Amino acid sequence: MSWGYKPNNGPQKWVENFPIADGVRQSPIDIVPGQASYDAGLKPLALKYDPSTCLDILNNGHSVQVTFADDTDSSRLTDGPISGLYRLKQFHFHWGASDNKGSEHTVAGTKYPAELHLVHWNTKYASFSEAASKPDGLAVVGVFLKIGGENPNLQKLLDAFDTIQSKGKQTSLANFDPSTLLPGCLDYWTYDGSLTTPPLYESVTWIVCKEPISISSAQMAKFRTLLFSADGAAQDCMVDNYRPPQPLKGRTVRASFK
Ligand SMILES: NS(=O)(=O)c1cccc(F)c1F
Ligand SMILES: [Zn+2]
């Protein structure tokens, strides 16, 4: 049986097949703003996305993922805490069974109902797969989702959910602009971490935005109609697909803002 988020295959069991789960730079973490170090040397994030690189939306059995063409530099992240240029590969979400949980990172113990991850890979390597296991291989931008007004920019994704309800389903998605999912203010916290799903590689420069974006409770409910299970199997709602915060183990969290 492969990894998941249930008691018998979830985050407490991942260490059995992925011993790095107990490593020194695991993610997510609880971000404590009062303990973050303001670093005046941190640059503003430079995110430039080309909607024409958007390919499709997929239920991969763990999350809903939007995948991008990464054969050119046209959707990319530069500056911020990183050096060089990182290409956008995909974005996906983590969410809860109810609005009081669902994010992976927490802020002084506060859980948000969901968290968006925009995954970028370092073009000093030849591909995402090669970069994914290198200490400076990936840069993931995390954005919290907070219950509030309806978010029209999410609706295009939600409208595709009925066609990708079960594991392994995908459908094309044209001209989606991920920058519409970014908050107005790009103040961020940054720290050295890992993938939050197996194989849990310690290869991620995490960049977590301080400002959340909004989602309505009805839109949040739409995420919970997705399934972990494949067509024909017993229906298993895709909810609580988040790893809880991991030990900081002496790491410093830097802030781009005072
Ligand atoms: N949750 S996550 O952003 O850490 C993540 C998950 C799967 C593949 C990745 F490349 C990745 F970055
Ligand atoms: Zn993620």
PDB file of C-alpha atoms and ligand atoms in Angstrom:
ATOM      1  CA  MET A   1       0.000   0.000   0.000  1.00  0.00           C
ATOM      2  CA  SER A   2       1.371   3.409  -0.878  1.00  0.00           C
ATOM      3  CA  TRP A   3       1.627   6.506   1.281  1.00  0.00           C
ATOM      4  CA  GLY A   4      -1.369   8.673   2.064  1.00  0.00           C
ATOM      5  CA  TYR A   5      -2.936  10.642   4.884  1.00  0.00           C
ATOM      6  CA  LYS A   6      -4.815   7.933   6.821  1.00  0.00           C
ATOM      7  CA  PRO A   7      -3.756   6.514  10.215  1.00  0.00           C
ATOM      8  CA  ASN A   8      -2.271   3.413   8.554  1.00  0.00           C
ATOM      9  CA  ASN A   9      -0.301   5.185   5.764  1.00  0.00           C
ATOM     10  CA  GLY A  10      -0.153   8.807   6.887  1.00  0.00           C
ATOM     11  CA  PRO A  11       2.518  11.289   8.099  1.00  0.00           C
ATOM     12  CA  GLN A  12       3.246   9.296  11.277  1.00  0.00           C
ATOM     13  CA  LYS A  13       4.098   6.218   9.156  1.00  0.00           C
ATOM     14  CA  TRP A  14       6.078   7.832   6.306  1.00  0.00           C
ATOM     15  CA  VAL A  15       9.407   7.407   8.156  1.00  0.00           C
ATOM     16  CA  GLU A  16       9.152   3.614   7.676  1.00  0.00           C
ATOM     17  CA  ASN A  17       9.725   3.928   3.910  1.00  0.00           C
ATOM     18  CA  PHE A  18      11.236   7.447   3.864  1.00  0.00           C
ATOM     19  CA  PRO A  19      13.648   7.724   6.823  1.00  0.00           C
ATOM     20  CA  ILE A  20      14.485  11.345   5.890  1.00  0.00           C
ATOM     21  CA  ALA A  21      11.087  12.100   7.463  1.00  0.00           C
ATOM     22  CA  ASP A  22      13.116  12.493  10.679  1.00  0.00           C
ATOM     23  CA  GLY A  23      15.756  14.673   8.944  1.00  0.00           C
ATOM     24  CA  VAL A  24      17.200  18.051   9.909  1.00  0.00           C
ATOM     25  CA  ARG A  25      15.358  20.239   7.394  1.00  0.00           C
ATOM     26  CA  GLN A  26      11.825  18.838   7.144  1.00  0.00           C
ATOM     27  CA  SER A  27       8.694  20.781   6.169  1.00  0.00           C
ATOM     28  CA  PRO A  28       6.233  22.186   6.946  1.00  0.00           C
ATOM     29  CA  ILE A  29       6.992  24.163  10.125  1.00  0.00           C
ATOM     30  CA  ASP A  30       5.147  26.435  12.516  1.00  0.00           C
ATOM     31  CA  ILE A  31       6.229  29.973  11.618  1.00  0.00           C
ATOM     32  CA  VAL A  32       6.490  32.170  14.721  1.00  0.00           C
ATOM     33  CA  PRO A  33       6.629  35.767  13.427  1.00  0.00           C
ATOM     34  CA  GLY A  34       8.238  37.103  16.620  1.00  0.00           C
ATOM     35  CA  GLN A  35      11.136  34.649  16.216  1.00  0.00           C
ATOM     36  CA  ALA A  36      11.776  35.325  12.510  1.00  0.00           C
ATOM     37  CA  SER A  37      14.837  37.422  11.638  1.00  0.00           C
ATOM     38  CA  TYR A  38      14.233  40.424   9.381  1.00  0.00           C
ATOM     39  CA  ASP A  39      16.855  40.308   6.587  1.00  0.00           C
ATOM     40  CA  ALA A  40      17.232  43.624   4.717  1.00  0.00           C
ATOM     41  CA  GLY A  41      19.290  41.768   2.116  1.00  0.00           C
ATOM     42  CA  LEU A  42      16.292  39.736   0.959  1.00  0.00           C
ATOM     43  CA  LYS A  43      15.036  40.925  -2.437  1.00  0.00           C
ATOM     44  CA  PRO A  44      11.369  41.206  -3.445  1.00  0.00           C
ATOM     45  CA  LEU A  45      10.051  38.093  -5.193  1.00  0.00           C
ATOM     46  CA  ALA A  46      10.162  38.342  -8.986  1.00  0.00           C
ATOM     47  CA  LEU A  47       7.469  36.026 -10.328  1.00  0.00           C
ATOM     48  CA  LYS A  48       6.685  36.094 -14.041  1.00  0.00           C
ATOM     49  CA  TYR A  49       4.162  33.589 -15.343  1.00  0.00           C
ATOM     50  CA  ASP A  50       3.049  32.998 -18.945  1.00  0.00           C
ATOM     51  CA  PRO A  51      -0.536  31.622 -18.992  1.00  0.00           C
ATOM     52  CA  SER A  52       0.136  29.906 -22.331  1.00  0.00           C
ATOM     53  CA  THR A  53       2.460  27.476 -20.486  1.00  0.00           C
ATOM     54  CA  CYS A  54      -0.499  26.038 -18.559  1.00  0.00           C
ATOM     55  CA  LEU A  55      -1.128  22.435 -19.684  1.00  0.00           C
ATOM     56  CA  ASP A  56      -3.604  20.526 -17.557  1.00  0.00           C
ATOM     57  CA  ILE A  57      -5.282  19.920 -14.193  1.00  0.00           C
ATOM     58  CA  LEU A  58      -4.885  16.523 -12.555  1.00  0.00           C
ATOM     59  CA  ASN A  59      -6.131  14.515  -9.576  1.00  0.00           C
ATOM     60  CA  ASN A  60      -2.938  12.639  -8.646  1.00  0.00           C
ATOM     61  CA  GLY A  61      -4.524  10.808  -5.721  1.00  0.00           C
ATOM     62  CA  HIS A  62      -2.904  13.114  -3.154  1.00  0.00           C
ATOM     63  CA  SER A  63      -3.935  16.594  -4.344  1.00  0.00           C
ATOM     64  CA  VAL A  64      -5.248  18.562  -7.311  1.00  0.00           C
ATOM     65  CA  GLN A  65      -2.336  19.733  -9.434  1.00  0.00           C
ATOM     66  CA  VAL A  66      -2.009  22.173 -12.348  1.00  0.00           C
ATOM     67  CA  THR A  67       0.998  21.375 -14.537  1.00  0.00           C
ATOM     68  CA  PHE A  68       2.993  23.772 -16.729  1.00  0.00           C
ATOM     69  CA  ALA A  69       5.260  23.426 -19.738  1.00  0.00           C
ATOM     70  CA  ASP A  70       8.762  23.934 -18.346  1.00  0.00           C
ATOM     71  CA  ASP A  71      10.831  23.594 -21.528  1.00  0.00           C
ATOM     72  CA  THR A  72      11.459  27.392 -21.573  1.00  0.00           C
ATOM     73  CA  ASP A  73      12.022  30.118 -18.960  1.00  0.00           C
ATOM     74  CA  SER A  74       8.681  31.819 -19.637  1.00  0.00           C
ATOM     75  CA  SER A  75       7.097  30.976 -16.257  1.00  0.00           C
ATOM     76  CA  ARG A  76       9.694  31.547 -13.573  1.00  0.00           C
ATOM     77  CA  LEU A  77      10.792  32.815 -10.194  1.00  0.00           C
ATOM     78  CA  THR A  78      13.917  34.929  -9.640  1.00  0.00           C
ATOM     79  CA  ASP A  79      15.273  37.115  -6.813  1.00  0.00           C
ATOM     80  CA  GLY A  80      13.624  36.760  -3.384  1.00  0.00           C
ATOM     81  CA  PRO A  81      15.956  34.551  -1.303  1.00  0.00           C
ATOM     82  CA  ILE A  82      17.215  32.566  -4.291  1.00  0.00           C
ATOM     83  CA  SER A  83      20.014  33.007  -6.781  1.00  0.00           C
ATOM     84  CA  GLY A  84      19.546  32.042 -10.401  1.00  0.00           C
ATOM     85  CA  LEU A  85      16.291  31.241 -12.158  1.00  0.00           C
ATOM     86  CA  TYR A  86      13.737  28.623 -11.151  1.00  0.00           C
ATOM     87  CA  ARG A  87      11.046  27.430 -13.623  1.00  0.00           C
ATOM     88  CA  LEU A  88       7.427  26.829 -12.586  1.00  0.00           C
ATOM     89  CA  LYS A  89       6.597  23.115 -12.849  1.00  0.00           C
ATOM     90  CA  GLN A  90       3.235  22.842 -11.108  1.00  0.00           C
ATOM     91  CA  PHE A  91       1.013  24.157  -8.391  1.00  0.00           C
ATOM     92  CA  HIS A  92      -1.252  22.211  -6.038  1.00  0.00           C
ATOM     93  CA  PHE A  93      -3.138  22.571  -2.780  1.00  0.00           C
ATOM     94  CA  HIS A  94      -3.497  21.044   0.693  1.00  0.00           C
ATOM     95  CA  TRP A  95      -6.755  21.375   2.656  1.00  0.00           C
ATOM     96  CA  GLY A  96      -8.830  20.125   5.585  1.00  0.00           C
ATOM     97  CA  ALA A  97     -12.090  18.289   6.227  1.00  0.00           C
ATOM     98  CA  SER A  98     -13.381  21.499   7.844  1.00  0.00           C
ATOM     99  CA  ASP A  99     -12.477  25.193   7.700  1.00  0.00           C
ATOM    100  CA  ASN A 100     -10.475  25.081  10.963  1.00  0.00           C
ATOM    101  CA  LYS A 101      -7.560  23.064   9.516  1.00  0.00           C
ATOM    102  CA  GLY A 102      -5.881  22.207   6.215  1.00  0.00           C
ATOM    103  CA  SER A 103      -2.724  24.296   5.804  1.00  0.00           C
ATOM    104  CA  GLU A 104       0.705  22.685   6.182  1.00  0.00           C
ATOM    105  CA  HIS A 105       2.600  25.675   7.492  1.00  0.00           C
ATOM    106  CA  THR A 106       1.002  27.310  10.517  1.00  0.00           C
ATOM    107  CA  VAL A 107       1.546  30.848  11.841  1.00  0.00           C
ATOM    108  CA  ALA A 108       2.049  30.968  15.615  1.00  0.00           C
ATOM    109  CA  GLY A 109      -0.045  27.784  15.764  1.00  0.00           C
ATOM    110  CA  THR A 110      -2.817  29.126  13.529  1.00  0.00           C
ATOM    111  CA  LYS A 111      -4.027  26.723  10.850  1.00  0.00           C
ATOM    112  CA  TYR A 112      -5.569  28.067   7.653  1.00  0.00           C
ATOM    113  CA  PRO A 113      -8.240  26.056   5.778  1.00  0.00           C
ATOM    114  CA  ALA A 114      -5.919  25.497   2.812  1.00  0.00           C
ATOM    115  CA  GLU A 115      -2.484  26.232   1.373  1.00  0.00           C
ATOM    116  CA  LEU A 116      -1.356  26.698  -2.248  1.00  0.00           C
ATOM    117  CA  HIS A 117       2.123  25.532  -3.300  1.00  0.00           C
ATOM    118  CA  LEU A 118       3.753  26.851  -6.489  1.00  0.00           C
ATOM    119  CA  VAL A 119       6.659  24.504  -7.242  1.00  0.00           C
ATOM    120  CA  HIS A 120       9.698  25.811  -9.150  1.00  0.00           C
ATOM    121  CA  TRP A 121      12.976  24.043 -10.061  1.00  0.00           C
ATOM    122  CA  ASN A 122      16.509  25.432 -10.383  1.00  0.00           C
ATOM    123  CA  THR A 123      17.592  25.705 -14.016  1.00  0.00           C
ATOM    124  CA  LYS A 124      21.207  25.007 -13.025  1.00  0.00           C
ATOM    125  CA  TYR A 125      19.910  21.399 -13.269  1.00  0.00           C
ATOM    126  CA  ALA A 126      18.629  19.769 -16.464  1.00  0.00           C
ATOM    127  CA  SER A 127      15.122  18.892 -15.249  1.00  0.00           C
ATOM    128  CA  PHE A 128      12.672  18.969 -12.360  1.00  0.00           C
ATOM    129  CA  SER A 129      13.451  15.318 -11.591  1.00  0.00           C
ATOM    130  CA  GLU A 130      17.190  16.010 -11.347  1.00  0.00           C
ATOM    131  CA  ALA A 131      16.653  19.176  -9.301  1.00  0.00           C
ATOM    132  CA  ALA A 132      14.138  17.586  -6.897  1.00  0.00           C
ATOM    133  CA  SER A 133      16.850  15.787  -4.884  1.00  0.00           C
ATOM    134  CA  LYS A 134      19.445  18.630  -4.733  1.00  0.00           C
ATOM    135  CA  PRO A 135      19.776  20.888  -1.674  1.00  0.00           C
ATOM    136  CA  ASP A 136      19.172  23.999  -3.848  1.00  0.00           C
ATOM    137  CA  GLY A 137      16.960  22.228  -6.349  1.00  0.00           C
ATOM    138  CA  LEU A 138      13.480  23.593  -5.649  1.00  0.00           C
ATOM    139  CA  ALA A 139      11.793  26.791  -4.535  1.00  0.00           C
ATOM    140  CA  VAL A 140       8.179  26.536  -3.425  1.00  0.00           C
ATOM    141  CA  VAL A 141       6.008  29.604  -2.905  1.00  0.00           C
ATOM    142  CA  GLY A 142       3.329  28.935  -0.288  1.00  0.00           C
ATOM    143  CA  VAL A 143       0.139  30.999  -0.123  1.00  0.00           C
ATOM    144  CA  PHE A 144      -2.451  30.591   2.659  1.00  0.00           C
ATOM    145  CA  LEU A 145      -6.150  30.504   1.818  1.00  0.00           C
ATOM    146  CA  LYS A 146      -8.502  32.186   4.304  1.00  0.00           C
ATOM    147  CA  ILE A 147     -12.320  31.943   4.389  1.00  0.00           C
ATOM    148  CA  GLY A 148     -13.840  35.163   3.082  1.00  0.00           C
ATOM    149  CA  GLY A 149     -15.351  36.448  -0.089  1.00  0.00           C
ATOM    150  CA  GLU A 150     -15.619  34.274  -3.186  1.00  0.00           C
ATOM    151  CA  ASN A 151     -12.404  34.142  -5.193  1.00  0.00           C
ATOM    152  CA  PRO A 152     -13.231  34.422  -8.919  1.00  0.00           C
ATOM    153  CA  ASN A 153      -9.664  33.445  -9.868  1.00  0.00           C
ATOM    154  CA  LEU A 154     -10.107  30.014  -8.248  1.00  0.00           C
ATOM    155  CA  GLN A 155     -13.443  29.371  -9.931  1.00  0.00           C
ATOM    156  CA  LYS A 156     -11.850  28.306 -13.267  1.00  0.00           C
ATOM    157  CA  LEU A 157     -10.034  25.529 -11.391  1.00  0.00           C
ATOM    158  CA  LEU A 158     -13.093  24.527  -9.349  1.00  0.00           C
ATOM    159  CA  ASP A 159     -15.195  24.260 -12.510  1.00  0.00           C
ATOM    160  CA  ALA A 160     -12.852  21.479 -13.701  1.00  0.00           C
ATOM    161  CA  PHE A 161     -13.195  19.425 -10.494  1.00  0.00           C
ATOM    162  CA  ASP A 162     -16.277  17.501 -11.634  1.00  0.00           C
ATOM    163  CA  THR A 163     -14.262  16.000 -14.510  1.00  0.00           C
ATOM    164  CA  ILE A 164     -11.258  15.030 -12.340  1.00  0.00           C
ATOM    165  CA  GLN A 165     -13.096  13.790  -9.234  1.00  0.00           C
ATOM    166  CA  SER A 166     -11.189  10.541  -8.909  1.00  0.00           C
ATOM    167  CA  LYS A 167      -7.524   9.555  -8.748  1.00  0.00           C
ATOM    168  CA  GLY A 168      -5.739   9.547 -12.107  1.00  0.00           C
ATOM    169  CA  LYS A 169      -8.214  11.818 -13.904  1.00  0.00           C
ATOM    170  CA  GLN A 170      -6.883  14.847 -15.766  1.00  0.00           C
ATOM    171  CA  THR A 171      -8.188  17.380 -18.226  1.00  0.00           C
ATOM    172  CA  SER A 172      -6.608  20.145 -20.276  1.00  0.00           C
ATOM    173  CA  LEU A 173      -6.497  23.626 -18.803  1.00  0.00           C
ATOM    174  CA  ALA A 174      -5.657  26.459 -21.156  1.00  0.00           C
ATOM    175  CA  ASN A 175      -4.384  29.918 -20.334  1.00  0.00           C
ATOM    176  CA  PHE A 176      -4.590  29.829 -16.567  1.00  0.00           C
ATOM    177  CA  ASP A 177      -2.508  32.610 -15.017  1.00  0.00           C
ATOM    178  CA  PRO A 178      -1.149  31.525 -11.604  1.00  0.00           C
ATOM    179  CA  SER A 179      -0.275  35.127 -10.730  1.00  0.00           C
ATOM    180  CA  THR A 180      -4.019  35.678 -10.197  1.00  0.00           C
ATOM    181  CA  LEU A 181      -3.642  33.419  -7.119  1.00  0.00           C
ATOM    182  CA  LEU A 182      -0.939  35.564  -5.490  1.00  0.00           C
ATOM    183  CA  PRO A 183      -1.764  38.013  -2.703  1.00  0.00           C
ATOM    184  CA  GLY A 184      -1.418  41.751  -3.351  1.00  0.00           C
ATOM    185  CA  CYS A 185       1.478  42.011  -0.892  1.00  0.00           C
ATOM    186  CA  LEU A 186       4.390  39.620  -1.491  1.00  0.00           C
ATOM    187  CA  ASP A 187       6.035  39.981   1.939  1.00  0.00           C
ATOM    188  CA  TYR A 188       7.355  36.545   2.839  1.00  0.00           C
ATOM    189  CA  TRP A 189       9.101  34.285   5.326  1.00  0.00           C
ATOM    190  CA  THR A 190      11.828  31.970   4.000  1.00  0.00           C
ATOM    191  CA  TYR A 191      13.669  28.935   5.380  1.00  0.00           C
ATOM    192  CA  ASP A 192      15.434  25.794   4.158  1.00  0.00           C
ATOM    193  CA  GLY A 193      13.090  22.806   4.077  1.00  0.00           C
ATOM    194  CA  SER A 194      11.792  19.801   2.219  1.00  0.00           C
ATOM    195  CA  LEU A 195       9.013  18.366   0.125  1.00  0.00           C
ATOM    196  CA  THR A 196       6.033  17.903   2.445  1.00  0.00           C
ATOM    197  CA  THR A 197       5.084  14.629   0.729  1.00  0.00           C
ATOM    198  CA  PRO A 198       7.174  11.537   0.126  1.00  0.00           C
ATOM    199  CA  PRO A 199       9.976  11.268  -0.944  1.00  0.00           C
ATOM    200  CA  LEU A 200      10.382  14.256   1.468  1.00  0.00           C
ATOM    201  CA  TYR A 201      13.624  15.373  -0.240  1.00  0.00           C
ATOM    202  CA  GLU A 202      15.443  18.174   1.648  1.00  0.00           C
ATOM    203  CA  SER A 203      15.665  20.251  -1.501  1.00  0.00           C
ATOM    204  CA  VAL A 204      13.239  23.136  -1.014  1.00  0.00           C
ATOM    205  CA  THR A 205      13.848  26.812  -0.362  1.00  0.00           C
ATOM    206  CA  TRP A 206      10.495  27.663   1.172  1.00  0.00           C
ATOM    207  CA  ILE A 207       8.993  31.086   0.495  1.00  0.00           C
ATOM    208  CA  VAL A 208       5.753  31.516   2.501  1.00  0.00           C
ATOM    209  CA  CYS A 209       3.683  34.645   1.834  1.00  0.00           C
ATOM    210  CA  LYS A 210       2.509  36.511   4.920  1.00  0.00           C
ATOM    211  CA  GLU A 211      -0.772  37.675   3.288  1.00  0.00           C
ATOM    212  CA  PRO A 212      -3.438  35.039   2.553  1.00  0.00           C
ATOM    213  CA  ILE A 213      -5.793  35.012  -0.424  1.00  0.00           C
ATOM    214  CA  SER A 214      -9.530  34.545   0.083  1.00  0.00           C
ATOM    215  CA  ILE A 215     -11.770  31.585  -0.674  1.00  0.00           C
ATOM    216  CA  SER A 216     -15.457  31.270   0.180  1.00  0.00           C
ATOM    217  CA  SER A 217     -16.730  28.449   2.352  1.00  0.00           C
ATOM    218  CA  ALA A 218     -18.733  27.157  -0.625  1.00  0.00           C
ATOM    219  CA  GLN A 219     -15.601  27.139  -2.792  1.00  0.00           C
ATOM    220  CA  MET A 220     -13.732  25.343   0.018  1.00  0.00           C
ATOM    221  CA  ALA A 221     -16.497  22.710   0.068  1.00  0.00           C
ATOM    222  CA  LYS A 222     -15.853  22.078  -3.645  1.00  0.00           C
ATOM    223  CA  PHE A 223     -12.281  20.970  -2.856  1.00  0.00           C
ATOM    224  CA  ARG A 224     -13.779  18.364  -0.510  1.00  0.00           C
ATOM    225  CA  THR A 225     -15.740  16.756  -3.371  1.00  0.00           C
ATOM    226  CA  LEU A 226     -12.478  15.454  -4.851  1.00  0.00           C
ATOM    227  CA  LEU A 227     -11.558  11.823  -4.095  1.00  0.00           C
ATOM    228  CA  PHE A 228      -8.352  10.058  -3.023  1.00  0.00           C
ATOM    229  CA  SER A 229      -9.867   6.935  -4.602  1.00  0.00           C
ATOM    230  CA  ALA A 230      -9.891   5.841  -8.241  1.00  0.00           C
ATOM    231  CA  ASP A 231     -13.001   5.223 -10.338  1.00  0.00           C
ATOM    232  CA  GLY A 232     -14.672   2.007  -9.232  1.00  0.00           C
ATOM    233  CA  ALA A 233     -13.078   1.959  -5.775  1.00  0.00           C
ATOM    234  CA  ALA A 234     -14.991   2.870  -2.596  1.00  0.00           C
ATOM    235  CA  GLN A 235     -15.353   6.670  -2.578  1.00  0.00           C
ATOM    236  CA  ASP A 236     -12.793   8.236  -0.219  1.00  0.00           C
ATOM    237  CA  CYS A 237     -13.052  12.048   0.105  1.00  0.00           C
ATOM    238  CA  MET A 238      -9.829  13.951  -0.532  1.00  0.00           C
ATOM    239  CA  VAL A 239      -9.573  15.940   2.712  1.00  0.00           C
ATOM    240  CA  ASP A 240      -6.889  16.473   5.373  1.00  0.00           C
ATOM    241  CA  ASN A 241      -4.127  15.987   2.768  1.00  0.00           C
ATOM    242  CA  TYR A 242      -1.668  18.007   4.863  1.00  0.00           C
ATOM    243  CA  ARG A 243       1.461  17.088   6.820  1.00  0.00           C
ATOM    244  CA  PRO A 244       1.616  18.677  10.287  1.00  0.00           C
ATOM    245  CA  PRO A 245       4.462  21.001  11.312  1.00  0.00           C
ATOM    246  CA  GLN A 246       7.874  19.371  11.824  1.00  0.00           C
ATOM    247  CA  PRO A 247      10.717  20.179  14.286  1.00  0.00           C
ATOM    248  CA  LEU A 248      12.688  23.333  13.419  1.00  0.00           C
ATOM    249  CA  LYS A 249      15.986  21.648  14.523  1.00  0.00           C
ATOM    250  CA  GLY A 250      17.849  24.920  14.903  1.00  0.00           C
ATOM    251  CA  ARG A 251      16.865  26.486  11.583  1.00  0.00           C
ATOM    252  CA  THR A 252      16.432  30.232  11.208  1.00  0.00           C
ATOM    253  CA  VAL A 253      13.322  31.644   9.570  1.00  0.00           C
ATOM    254  CA  ARG A 254      14.009  34.951   7.829  1.00  0.00           C
ATOM    255  CA  ALA A 255      11.445  37.654   7.089  1.00  0.00           C
ATOM    256  CA  SER A 256      11.535  39.945   4.043  1.00  0.00           C
ATOM    257  CA  PHE A 257       9.578  42.570   6.020  1.00  0.00           C
ATOM    258  CA  LYS A 258       9.782  44.397   9.345  1.00  0.00           C
TER     259      LYS A 258
HETATM  260  N1  LIG B   1       4.023  19.821  -1.014  1.00  0.00           N
HETATM  261  S1  LIG B   1       5.355  20.291  -1.770  1.00  0.00           S
HETATM  262  O1  LIG B   1       5.164  21.621  -2.374  1.00  0.00           O
HETATM  263  O2  LIG B   1       6.492  20.219  -0.854  1.00  0.00           O
HETATM  264  C1  LIG B   1       5.688  19.210  -3.098  1.00  0.00           C
HETATM  265  C2  LIG B   1       4.958  18.056  -3.263  1.00  0.00           C
HETATM  266  C3  LIG B   1       5.239  17.212  -4.349  1.00  0.00           C
HETATM  267  C4  LIG B   1       6.235  17.517  -5.261  1.00  0.00           C
HETATM  268  C5  LIG B   1       6.965  18.670  -5.063  1.00  0.00           C
HETATM  269  F1  LIG B   1       7.956  18.981  -5.899  1.00  0.00           F
HETATM  270  C6  LIG B   1       6.696  19.514  -3.981  1.00  0.00           C
HETATM  271  F2  LIG B   1       7.426  20.634  -3.820  1.00  0.00           F
HETATM  272 ZN    ZN B   2       2.449  20.945  -1.328  1.00  0.00          ZN
END
